[in-house]
Coordinates of C-alpha atoms and ligand atoms in Angstrom, one line a residue:
Chain A
M1137 CA 97.1 119.0 186.5
L1138 CA 97.3 116.1 184.0
K1139 CA 94.7 115.3 181.2
V1140 CA 94.6 112.6 178.7
E1141 CA 91.7 112.9 176.1
D1142 CA 90.6 110.0 173.7
V1143 CA 94.2 108.9 172.5
H1144 CA 95.1 106.3 170.3
V1145 CA 97.9 104.7 170.0
Y1146 CA 99.6 102.1 167.5
Y1147 CA 102.5 99.7 167.3
G1148 CA 102.3 99.5 163.3
A1149 CA 99.4 97.7 162.5
I1150 CA 98.3 96.6 166.1
H1151 CA 96.0 99.1 168.0
A1152 CA 97.2 98.7 171.2
I1153 CA 95.6 102.4 172.9
K1154 CA 91.9 102.6 171.4
G1155 CA 90.9 105.7 173.0
I1156 CA 91.6 106.2 176.5
S1157 CA 90.6 109.1 178.3
L1158 CA 91.7 109.8 182.3
E1159 CA 92.7 113.1 184.5
V1160 CA 94.9 113.1 187.1
P1161 CA 93.7 116.3 189.9
Q1162 CA 96.6 118.0 191.9
G1163 CA 97.6 116.7 195.1
Q1164 CA 96.2 112.9 194.3
I1165 CA 97.3 109.4 193.8
V1166 CA 95.6 108.2 190.7
T1167 CA 95.8 104.2 190.0
L1168 CA 95.9 102.8 186.8
I1169 CA 95.0 99.1 187.0
G1170 CA 94.6 95.8 184.9
A1171 CA 96.2 93.0 183.4
N1172 CA 99.9 92.3 181.8
G1173 CA 99.3 93.9 178.1
A1174 CA 96.3 95.9 179.0
G1175 CA 98.1 99.5 177.4
K1176 CA 99.1 100.7 181.1
T1177 CA 103.0 101.1 180.4
S1178 CA 101.8 102.1 176.4
T1179 CA 99.7 105.0 178.5
L1180 CA 101.9 105.7 180.3
N1181 CA 104.8 106.3 177.8
T1182 CA 102.4 108.2 175.7
I1183 CA 102.2 110.8 178.4
C1184 CA 105.7 111.3 178.7
G1185 CA 106.5 111.3 175.2
L1186 CA 108.1 108.6 174.6
I1187 CA 105.4 107.1 172.2
K1188 CA 103.7 108.8 169.8
P1189 CA 99.9 108.9 169.8
K1190 CA 98.0 108.9 166.8
S1191 CA 95.3 111.3 167.7
G1192 CA 94.2 112.7 171.1
R1193 CA 94.7 115.0 173.5
I1194 CA 97.3 115.0 176.8
T1195 CA 97.8 118.4 179.0
F1196 CA 99.7 119.0 181.4
E1197 CA 99.1 122.2 184.1
G1198 CA 97.1 123.2 181.1
K1199 CA 99.9 122.9 178.2
D1200 CA 99.4 121.2 175.5
I1201 CA 102.0 118.3 175.9
T1202 CA 100.7 115.6 172.5
G1203 CA 103.5 115.1 170.7
M1204 CA 106.4 116.8 172.8
A1205 CA 109.6 115.6 173.3
T1206 CA 110.1 113.5 176.3
P1207 CA 113.3 115.7 177.6
E1208 CA 110.7 118.9 177.0
I1209 CA 107.9 117.2 179.2
V1210 CA 110.7 116.4 181.6
K1211 CA 111.3 120.2 182.2
M1212 CA 108.3 120.9 182.7
G1213 CA 108.0 118.3 186.1
L1214 CA 106.6 115.1 184.7
T1215 CA 108.7 112.4 184.7
Q1216 CA 107.9 108.5 185.0
V1217 CA 110.0 105.8 187.1
P1218 CA 109.7 103.0 184.0
E1219 CA 108.7 99.3 184.2
G1220 CA 111.6 97.1 185.1
R1221 CA 113.1 99.9 187.0
R1222 CA 115.7 100.4 184.1
I1223 CA 118.7 102.2 185.8
F1224 CA 121.9 102.5 184.8
A1225 CA 123.7 99.6 185.9
N1226 CA 126.8 99.9 184.7
M1227 CA 127.3 103.7 186.5
P1228 CA 127.7 103.4 190.4
V1229 CA 124.5 104.6 192.1
Y1230 CA 125.5 108.5 192.6
E1231 CA 126.2 109.0 189.1
N1232 CA 122.5 107.7 188.5
L1233 CA 121.0 110.3 190.5
E1234 CA 123.1 112.9 188.9
L1235 CA 121.8 112.1 185.5
G1236 CA 118.6 112.3 187.2
A1237 CA 119.3 116.1 187.4
F1238 CA 120.9 116.3 184.0
L1239 CA 118.3 118.9 183.5
N1240 CA 119.3 121.3 186.1
K1241 CA 122.4 123.4 185.8
N1242 CA 122.2 124.7 189.3
K1243 CA 125.3 122.9 191.1
K1244 CA 123.7 123.4 194.6
E1245 CA 120.2 122.6 193.9
V1246 CA 121.8 118.8 192.5
A1247 CA 123.6 118.2 195.6
E1248 CA 120.9 119.5 197.4
A1249 CA 118.6 117.3 195.6
M1250 CA 121.0 114.8 195.8
E1251 CA 121.4 114.4 199.8
N1252 CA 117.0 114.4 199.9
V1253 CA 117.3 111.4 198.1
Y1254 CA 119.9 109.9 200.4
T1255 CA 117.9 111.1 203.7
R1256 CA 114.8 109.2 201.9
F1257 CA 116.3 106.1 200.9
P1258 CA 119.4 105.5 203.5
R1259 CA 120.5 102.5 201.5
L1260 CA 121.3 104.5 199.0
R1261 CA 123.5 106.6 200.5
E1262 CA 125.8 103.4 201.8
R1263 CA 125.9 102.2 198.6
K1264 CA 126.5 105.4 196.8
N1265 CA 129.8 104.0 194.8
Q1266 CA 128.8 100.7 193.9
L1267 CA 127.4 100.1 190.8
A1268 CA 123.8 100.7 190.6
G1269 CA 123.5 96.8 188.8
S1270 CA 125.0 95.3 191.5
L1271 CA 122.0 96.5 193.8
S1272 CA 119.6 93.9 195.3
G1273 CA 115.6 94.9 193.3
G1274 CA 114.4 97.0 196.3
E1275 CA 117.3 98.8 196.0
Q1276 CA 117.1 99.3 192.5
Q1277 CA 113.1 100.5 193.0
M1278 CA 114.9 103.2 195.6
L1279 CA 117.3 104.1 193.2
A1280 CA 114.7 103.9 190.3
M1281 CA 112.8 106.5 192.1
G1282 CA 115.3 108.2 193.8
R1283 CA 116.9 109.0 190.1
A1284 CA 113.5 110.7 189.0
L1285 CA 112.4 112.6 192.1
M1286 CA 116.4 114.1 190.8
S1287 CA 114.2 116.1 188.9
K1288 CA 112.0 117.3 191.0
P1289 CA 108.8 116.1 189.1
R1290 CA 105.6 117.7 190.5
L1291 CA 104.0 114.5 188.8
L1292 CA 105.5 111.0 188.7
L1293 CA 104.4 108.1 186.5
L1294 CA 105.3 105.0 188.2
D1295 CA 105.2 101.8 186.4
E1296 CA 105.0 98.8 188.2
P1297 CA 107.0 99.7 190.9
S1298 CA 106.3 96.6 193.3
M1299 CA 107.1 94.4 190.5
G1300 CA 109.4 91.1 191.6
L1301 CA 109.6 92.8 195.2
S1302 CA 109.0 90.4 198.3
P1303 CA 105.7 91.6 199.9
I1304 CA 107.5 93.5 202.6
L1305 CA 109.3 95.3 200.1
V1306 CA 106.3 96.3 198.6
K1307 CA 105.1 97.8 201.7
E1308 CA 107.9 99.7 201.9
I1309 CA 107.6 101.3 198.8
F1310 CA 104.3 101.7 198.9
S1311 CA 104.4 103.3 201.6
I1312 CA 107.2 106.0 200.2
I1313 CA 105.0 106.2 197.4
K1314 CA 102.1 107.3 199.8
E1315 CA 104.5 109.8 201.8
L1316 CA 105.8 111.4 199.0
N1317 CA 102.3 112.0 197.8
E1318 CA 101.5 113.6 201.3
Q1319 CA 104.6 116.1 200.4
G1320 CA 103.0 117.4 197.5
T1321 CA 103.7 115.7 194.4
T1322 CA 100.5 114.3 192.6
I1323 CA 101.1 110.7 191.5
L1324 CA 99.7 108.1 188.8
L1325 CA 100.5 104.8 189.8
V1326 CA 100.3 101.7 187.1
E1327 CA 100.0 98.8 189.7
Q1328 CA 98.9 94.6 188.6
N1329 CA 98.7 94.6 192.2
A1330 CA 95.5 96.2 192.4
K1331 CA 94.4 95.7 196.2
M1332 CA 97.5 97.9 197.1
A1333 CA 97.4 100.1 194.5
L1334 CA 93.2 101.2 195.5
S1335 CA 94.0 101.3 198.7
I1336 CA 96.6 104.5 198.8
A1337 CA 94.8 105.8 195.9
H1338 CA 91.8 108.6 195.5
R1339 CA 90.8 107.5 192.1
G1340 CA 91.5 104.4 190.2
Y1341 CA 90.9 103.5 186.8
V1342 CA 91.1 99.8 185.3
V1343 CA 92.7 99.3 181.3
E1344 CA 91.6 96.1 179.5
T1345 CA 92.7 95.7 176.1
G1346 CA 93.2 99.1 175.3
R1347 CA 90.4 100.7 176.8
I1348 CA 89.0 101.9 180.3
V1349 CA 86.4 100.1 181.4
L1350 CA 85.8 101.0 185.1
A1351 CA 86.7 104.9 186.6
G1352 CA 85.6 105.9 190.0
D1353 CA 86.5 106.8 193.6
A1354 CA 89.5 104.0 194.9
K1355 CA 87.1 102.9 198.1
E1356 CA 84.2 102.3 195.9
L1357 CA 86.6 100.4 193.2
L1358 CA 88.4 98.0 196.0
E1359 CA 84.4 97.2 196.6
S1360 CA 83.2 96.4 192.9
P1361 CA 82.3 93.4 192.6
E1362 CA 83.5 93.6 189.0
V1363 CA 87.0 94.8 190.6
K1364 CA 86.9 92.0 192.8
R1365 CA 86.4 89.3 190.5
A1366 CA 88.7 89.9 188.1
Y1367 CA 91.8 91.6 190.4
L1368 CA 91.1 90.8 193.7
G1369 CA 90.6 87.2 193.4
G1370 CA 87.2 86.9 194.4
Chain B
M1486 CA 165.7 90.5 170.9
E1487 CA 166.9 93.9 169.2
V1488 CA 164.4 93.0 166.1
F1489 CA 161.3 92.4 168.7
L1490 CA 162.0 95.6 170.5
Q1491 CA 162.6 98.0 167.3
Q1492 CA 159.2 96.3 166.2
L1493 CA 157.3 97.6 169.4
I1494 CA 158.7 100.7 168.8
N1495 CA 157.1 101.0 165.2
G1496 CA 154.0 98.8 166.0
I1497 CA 153.1 100.9 169.2
S1498 CA 152.9 104.0 166.4
L1499 CA 151.1 101.9 163.7
G1500 CA 149.0 100.9 166.4
S1501 CA 148.1 104.2 167.5
I1502 CA 146.8 105.4 164.4
Y1503 CA 144.5 102.1 164.7
A1504 CA 143.2 102.8 168.2
L1505 CA 142.5 106.3 167.6
I1506 CA 140.3 105.1 164.2
A1507 CA 139.0 102.0 166.6
L1508 CA 137.9 104.7 168.7
G1509 CA 135.3 106.2 166.4
Y1510 CA 134.0 102.9 165.6
T1511 CA 133.2 101.7 168.6
M1512 CA 131.6 104.7 170.4
V1513 CA 129.4 104.9 167.2
Y1514 CA 128.7 100.9 168.0
G1515 CA 128.3 101.6 171.4
I1516 CA 125.3 104.6 170.6
V1517 CA 123.4 103.1 167.5
Q1518 CA 124.5 99.9 167.1
L1519 CA 125.8 100.6 163.8
I1520 CA 129.4 99.5 162.2
N1521 CA 129.8 102.8 160.6
F1522 CA 132.1 101.5 157.4
A1523 CA 132.2 105.2 155.9
H1524 CA 134.8 106.0 159.2
G1525 CA 137.7 104.8 157.4
D1526 CA 136.8 107.4 154.7
V1527 CA 136.6 110.0 157.4
Y1528 CA 139.7 108.6 158.1
M1529 CA 141.2 109.6 155.0
V1530 CA 139.0 113.0 154.6
G1531 CA 141.2 113.9 157.6
A1532 CA 144.6 112.8 156.0
Y1533 CA 143.6 115.3 152.9
L1534 CA 142.7 118.4 155.2
G1535 CA 145.7 117.7 157.0
F1536 CA 147.6 118.1 153.4
F1537 CA 145.6 120.9 152.8
A1538 CA 146.4 123.2 155.5
T1539 CA 150.1 122.0 155.2
A1540 CA 151.0 122.0 151.8
I1541 CA 148.4 124.9 150.5
L1542 CA 147.8 127.1 153.5
G1543 CA 151.6 126.2 154.7
W1544 CA 150.2 125.4 158.5
P1545 CA 152.0 124.6 161.0
F1546 CA 151.5 120.9 162.4
L1547 CA 149.4 121.7 165.3
P1548 CA 146.9 123.6 163.7
A1549 CA 146.3 122.0 160.8
L1550 CA 145.7 118.8 163.1
L1551 CA 143.1 121.0 164.6
L1552 CA 141.5 122.1 161.6
S1553 CA 141.1 118.6 160.0
M1554 CA 139.3 117.3 163.7
V1555 CA 137.1 120.2 163.6
V1556 CA 136.2 119.7 159.9
C1557 CA 135.8 116.2 160.2
A1558 CA 133.6 116.7 163.5
I1559 CA 131.2 118.4 161.2
L1560 CA 131.9 116.1 158.3
G1561 CA 131.2 113.3 160.8
M1562 CA 127.8 114.9 162.5
V1563 CA 126.3 115.8 158.6
I1564 CA 126.7 112.2 157.5
E1565 CA 124.9 110.9 160.4
K1566 CA 121.8 113.4 160.1
L1567 CA 121.7 112.9 156.7
A1568 CA 122.4 109.3 156.1
Y1569 CA 121.7 107.4 159.6
T1570 CA 119.1 109.4 161.3
P1571 CA 116.4 108.5 158.7
L1572 CA 117.3 105.4 159.2
R1573 CA 117.2 104.9 162.9
N1574 CA 114.6 102.7 163.1
A1575 CA 114.8 100.5 159.6
P1576 CA 116.5 97.7 160.3
R1577 CA 120.0 97.0 160.6
I1578 CA 121.1 95.6 157.1
A1579 CA 119.5 98.9 156.1
A1580 CA 121.9 101.4 157.8
L1581 CA 125.3 99.0 157.3
I1582 CA 124.6 99.0 153.6
T1583 CA 124.1 102.8 153.8
A1584 CA 127.3 102.9 155.3
I1585 CA 128.7 101.6 152.8
G1586 CA 127.2 104.1 150.4
V1587 CA 128.8 106.6 152.4
S1588 CA 132.1 104.7 152.5
L1589 CA 131.7 105.1 148.4
F1590 CA 130.7 108.3 148.2
L1591 CA 133.5 109.6 150.2
E1592 CA 136.3 107.5 148.5
Y1593 CA 134.7 108.4 144.6
G1594 CA 133.7 112.0 145.7
M1595 CA 137.5 112.7 146.6
M1596 CA 138.8 111.2 143.4
L1597 CA 136.8 113.5 141.6
L1598 CA 137.9 116.4 143.3
V1599 CA 141.6 115.9 143.9
T1600 CA 142.7 112.9 141.6
P1601 CA 143.3 109.7 142.6
Q1602 CA 146.9 110.6 142.6
V1603 CA 148.9 109.7 145.4
R1604 CA 150.3 113.3 147.5
T1605 CA 152.9 113.7 149.6
F1606 CA 152.9 115.5 152.4
P1607 CA 155.3 118.5 153.0
Q1608 CA 157.8 117.9 155.2
V1609 CA 156.6 119.8 158.0
L1610 CA 158.1 117.9 161.2
P1611 CA 161.5 117.1 159.4
E1612 CA 162.9 113.4 160.5
V1613 CA 164.9 113.0 163.3
Q1614 CA 166.2 110.2 164.4
Y1615 CA 167.4 108.5 167.9
K1616 CA 169.5 105.9 168.9
L1617 CA 167.9 104.2 172.3
L1618 CA 170.3 101.7 173.8
G1619 CA 172.5 100.7 170.9
N1620 CA 171.0 100.3 167.4
L1621 CA 167.4 101.0 168.2
V1622 CA 165.9 103.4 166.5
I1623 CA 163.1 106.1 167.9
T1624 CA 161.9 109.0 165.2
N1625 CA 160.9 112.4 166.7
R1626 CA 157.4 111.4 164.3
Q1627 CA 156.6 108.3 166.3
I1628 CA 157.0 109.9 169.5
I1629 CA 155.2 112.7 168.6
I1630 CA 152.4 109.9 167.2
L1631 CA 152.2 108.2 170.8
V1632 CA 152.1 112.2 172.5
V1633 CA 149.3 113.3 170.0
T1634 CA 147.6 109.5 170.7
I1635 CA 147.8 109.5 174.2
A1636 CA 146.8 113.1 174.8
L1637 CA 143.8 112.5 172.9
M1638 CA 143.1 109.5 174.7
L1639 CA 143.0 111.0 178.0
L1640 CA 141.0 113.9 176.6
L1641 CA 138.7 111.5 175.3
Q1642 CA 138.3 109.3 178.8
Y1643 CA 137.9 113.0 180.8
I1644 CA 134.8 114.2 178.0
V1645 CA 133.2 110.2 178.7
H1646 CA 133.7 110.4 182.6
K1647 CA 133.7 114.1 183.7
T1648 CA 131.8 116.0 181.4
K1649 CA 127.9 116.5 180.9
I1650 CA 128.0 115.0 177.6
G1651 CA 130.0 112.2 178.5
K1652 CA 127.2 111.4 180.8
A1653 CA 125.0 111.7 178.3
M1654 CA 127.0 109.2 176.0
R1655 CA 127.5 106.3 178.5
A1656 CA 123.4 107.0 179.6
V1657 CA 122.0 106.9 175.7
S1658 CA 124.1 103.9 174.8
H1659 CA 123.0 102.0 177.9
D1660 CA 119.2 103.2 177.6
K1661 CA 117.7 105.0 174.9
Q1662 CA 114.2 105.8 177.2
A1663 CA 115.5 105.9 180.6
A1664 CA 117.8 108.3 179.0
Q1665 CA 115.2 110.4 177.2
L1666 CA 113.5 110.7 181.1
M1667 CA 116.4 112.3 182.3
G1668 CA 116.0 114.5 180.4
I1669 CA 119.0 113.9 177.8
N1670 CA 118.4 114.7 174.3
V1671 CA 118.8 111.5 172.3
N1672 CA 120.1 113.3 168.7
K1673 CA 122.1 115.7 170.3
T1674 CA 124.1 113.2 172.0
I1675 CA 124.3 110.5 169.1
S1676 CA 125.1 113.6 166.6
A1677 CA 128.3 114.3 169.6
T1678 CA 129.0 111.0 169.6
F1679 CA 129.9 111.1 165.7
A1680 CA 131.9 114.0 166.2
I1681 CA 134.0 112.9 168.5
G1682 CA 134.8 109.4 166.7
S1683 CA 135.1 111.7 163.8
A1684 CA 137.7 113.8 165.3
L1685 CA 139.9 111.1 166.3
A1686 CA 139.9 109.4 162.8
A1687 CA 140.8 113.1 161.4
A1688 CA 143.9 113.1 163.6
A1689 CA 144.6 109.6 162.6
G1690 CA 144.9 110.4 159.4
V1691 CA 147.1 113.7 159.9
L1692 CA 149.6 111.9 161.7
V1693 CA 149.7 109.3 158.7
G1694 CA 150.3 111.5 156.7
I1695 CA 153.3 113.1 158.5
Y1696 CA 154.5 109.4 158.9
Y1697 CA 154.7 107.8 155.8
N1698 CA 154.1 110.8 153.7
A1699 CA 151.6 110.0 151.0
I1700 CA 148.3 109.9 150.8
N1701 CA 145.3 108.9 148.7
P1702 CA 141.7 108.4 148.3
L1703 CA 141.4 104.8 148.9
M1704 CA 144.2 105.3 151.7
G1705 CA 141.3 104.5 154.4
I1706 CA 140.1 101.0 153.3
M1707 CA 142.4 99.0 154.7
P1708 CA 143.1 101.0 158.1
G1709 CA 139.5 101.4 158.3
L1710 CA 139.0 97.4 158.2
K1711 CA 141.8 96.9 160.7
A1712 CA 140.2 99.3 162.8
F1713 CA 137.4 97.4 162.6
V1714 CA 139.4 94.5 163.9
A1715 CA 141.2 96.2 166.8
A1716 CA 137.3 97.6 167.8
V1717 CA 136.2 93.3 168.0
L1718 CA 139.2 92.2 169.5
G1719 CA 138.8 95.0 172.3
G1720 CA 135.4 94.6 172.4
I1721 CA 132.7 96.7 170.0
G1722 CA 131.5 99.4 172.7
I1723 CA 134.2 99.5 175.3
I1724 CA 136.7 102.4 174.9
P1725 CA 139.5 101.0 176.6
G1726 CA 139.0 97.8 174.3
A1727 CA 139.7 100.1 171.3
M1728 CA 142.4 101.6 173.1
T1729 CA 144.2 98.3 174.0
G1730 CA 143.0 96.1 170.2
G1731 CA 144.0 99.4 168.4
F1732 CA 148.2 99.0 170.0
L1733 CA 148.0 95.2 170.7
L1734 CA 147.2 95.1 167.0
G1735 CA 149.4 97.3 165.2
I1736 CA 152.5 95.3 167.6
V1737 CA 151.7 92.0 166.2
E1738 CA 151.6 93.4 162.6
A1739 CA 155.1 95.1 163.4
M1740 CA 156.0 91.8 164.7
V1741 CA 154.9 89.7 161.6
S1742 CA 156.9 92.7 159.3
G1743 CA 160.0 92.4 161.6
Y1744 CA 160.3 88.6 160.9
G1745 CA 160.4 88.5 157.4
K1746 CA 156.9 87.8 157.2
S1747 CA 155.3 90.8 155.3
L1748 CA 153.5 89.5 153.3
Y1749 CA 151.3 88.3 155.9
R1750 CA 151.1 91.5 157.5
D1751 CA 147.8 91.9 156.2
P1752 CA 145.9 88.5 156.5
V1753 CA 147.2 88.1 159.9
A1754 CA 144.8 91.2 160.6
F1755 CA 141.7 89.1 159.9
V1756 CA 143.0 86.0 161.2
I1757 CA 143.1 88.0 164.7
L1758 CA 139.3 88.6 163.5
I1759 CA 138.2 84.8 163.0
I1760 CA 139.9 83.7 165.8
I1761 CA 138.4 86.2 168.3
L1762 CA 135.0 85.9 166.8
I1763 CA 135.2 81.8 167.4
V1764 CA 136.9 82.1 170.7
K1765 CA 135.3 85.1 172.5
P1766 CA 133.2 87.1 170.4
A1767 CA 132.6 89.4 173.0
G1768 CA 136.0 90.9 172.9
L1769 CA 139.0 91.3 175.4
F1770 CA 137.8 93.3 177.0
G1771 CA 133.9 92.4 176.8
K1772 CA 131.4 90.2 178.8
N1773 CA 129.6 87.6 177.4
V1774 CA 126.3 88.7 177.8
R1775 CA 123.0 88.1 176.2
E1776 CA 122.1 90.9 173.7
K1777 CA 120.3 93.2 175.0
V1778 CA 116.3 93.5 174.4
Ligands
ADP2662 N1 107.0 98.1 171.4 C1 105.6 97.4 170.8 N2 105.4 96.6 169.9 C2 104.4 96.3 169.6 N3 103.6 95.9 170.1 C3 103.7 96.6 171.6 C4 104.7 97.0 172.0 N4 105.2 97.5 173.1 C5 103.4 97.0 173.6 N5 103.4 96.5 172.8 C6 101.3 95.9 172.7 O1 100.4 96.5 173.1 C7 99.6 96.0 174.4 C8 99.9 97.0 175.3 O2 101.2 96.9 175.9 P1 101.3 97.4 177.3 O3 100.9 98.7 176.9 O4 102.8 96.9 177.4 O5 100.8 96.6 178.4 P2 101.1 96.6 180.0 O6 101.6 97.4 180.4 O7 99.5 96.8 180.5 O8 101.3 95.1 180.3 C9 100.3 94.7 173.9 O9 99.4 93.6 173.3 C10 101.7 94.4 173.7 O10 101.8 93.4 173.3
MG2663 MG1 103.6 97.4 181.5

């Protein structure tokens, strides 16, 4: 469904992504794990057009989307829940969700999508008139995910959804990700929490300093000595 | 007391003008963090367009106002595209210097086009004075300024809060990357912001032409600076702040003149700027938050 081929990204003189290739097959959860600064966020941002790669090719459902503008890519059914949630803190919850469906002109469909989000995240319904900035960390993550779901993406990129959350909330978020996937959304999940990510994923990639150093079946990666040593604490 | 009330009436008219110009400053700052120093000159161009429509084409007030607003909206978008878009990712100082360049270009370009001579607005709205409570005077022009200003402010609030482009403007000013992930076209949204801000400045220009009758190519400098002070006073980037700041500044100035200190009228605005920067740099409506990184 998504294919990234030999992508290079620079920030000025900094060579942040040094030839990353990866594939996300339809219907799967693929995870990209790695330490802080490895290049995970840069990879996701390049896929959704927020950063232009110096070279390489990105195709989504067979179409070349390299260098395409982000709104065009979102329109094709690919969106991202960014690192740090990036909700619109000074707007109420419902307005954040409305913005998630910005490209949809059909009011009825938007209302349905919002209803679906509220059903999936009942806490957002309770707080729909509250300013997004006043929500707790977990609720903000749910809002960020709900907002992305408003555009009914076929491929959802998630950047460290567990960041800063308590273990109980992390579990809840991961079970929602799994559920989303079971209901048909393909997922590319970026995580530092390697164990959790690999336990729900089908495939995994390990990134180090802008390169993929390991790739394979998630279960196998979970067992591999390199991953155990570097990411699972022994 | 009578002087006070009379100056309050005069101050509200002057404040309407400042508020309309301040809105453009604050909206543009809110979305691209640029102090658009050419904004006062867009107001000047608006006044000339009003003059052109009324004196040369012989149009009545409302169509002249609309023409001026539409043409300045386009002018605002052209300035943004040609001068500021290429500098979107450049250091802020580069954009600021460019804004000053655009300002000089508009001022002296206009001089070249229409000569530096002061023009007198035709009497599209002959003045009628109404007496209230004894000796207080309010003119029909003052009423029109206030009515037009309030109508435009209500329209702006509607656009910003209820329409798609308004929601996009708020999203982009909060977080450009997140806005893009919603499918919002950031360039178009910034363009629309310049258009709306410039149209409001144009309205102020036409209203001033009608109120004071005289216009010239450098007329935008002082009101531009004062509207900037008004925007900072209210909290730069905050729309209700610009409205309040504009009215407050107009009223303070009118009071200073009314109590016989008209020589201090201009300095007082800048004293206010200095005080607000020392005491509450985020402005009356601003929260003192750390700069976003
Ligand atoms: N906007 C930026 N400007 C300069 N360097 C950046 C920028 N964003 C990221 N980097 C650098 O690129 C590398 C990869 O960063 P990032 O993609 O954020 O990693 P991760 O998400 O895996 O923590 C890091 O060395 C980081 O310092
Ligand atoms: Mg990251």
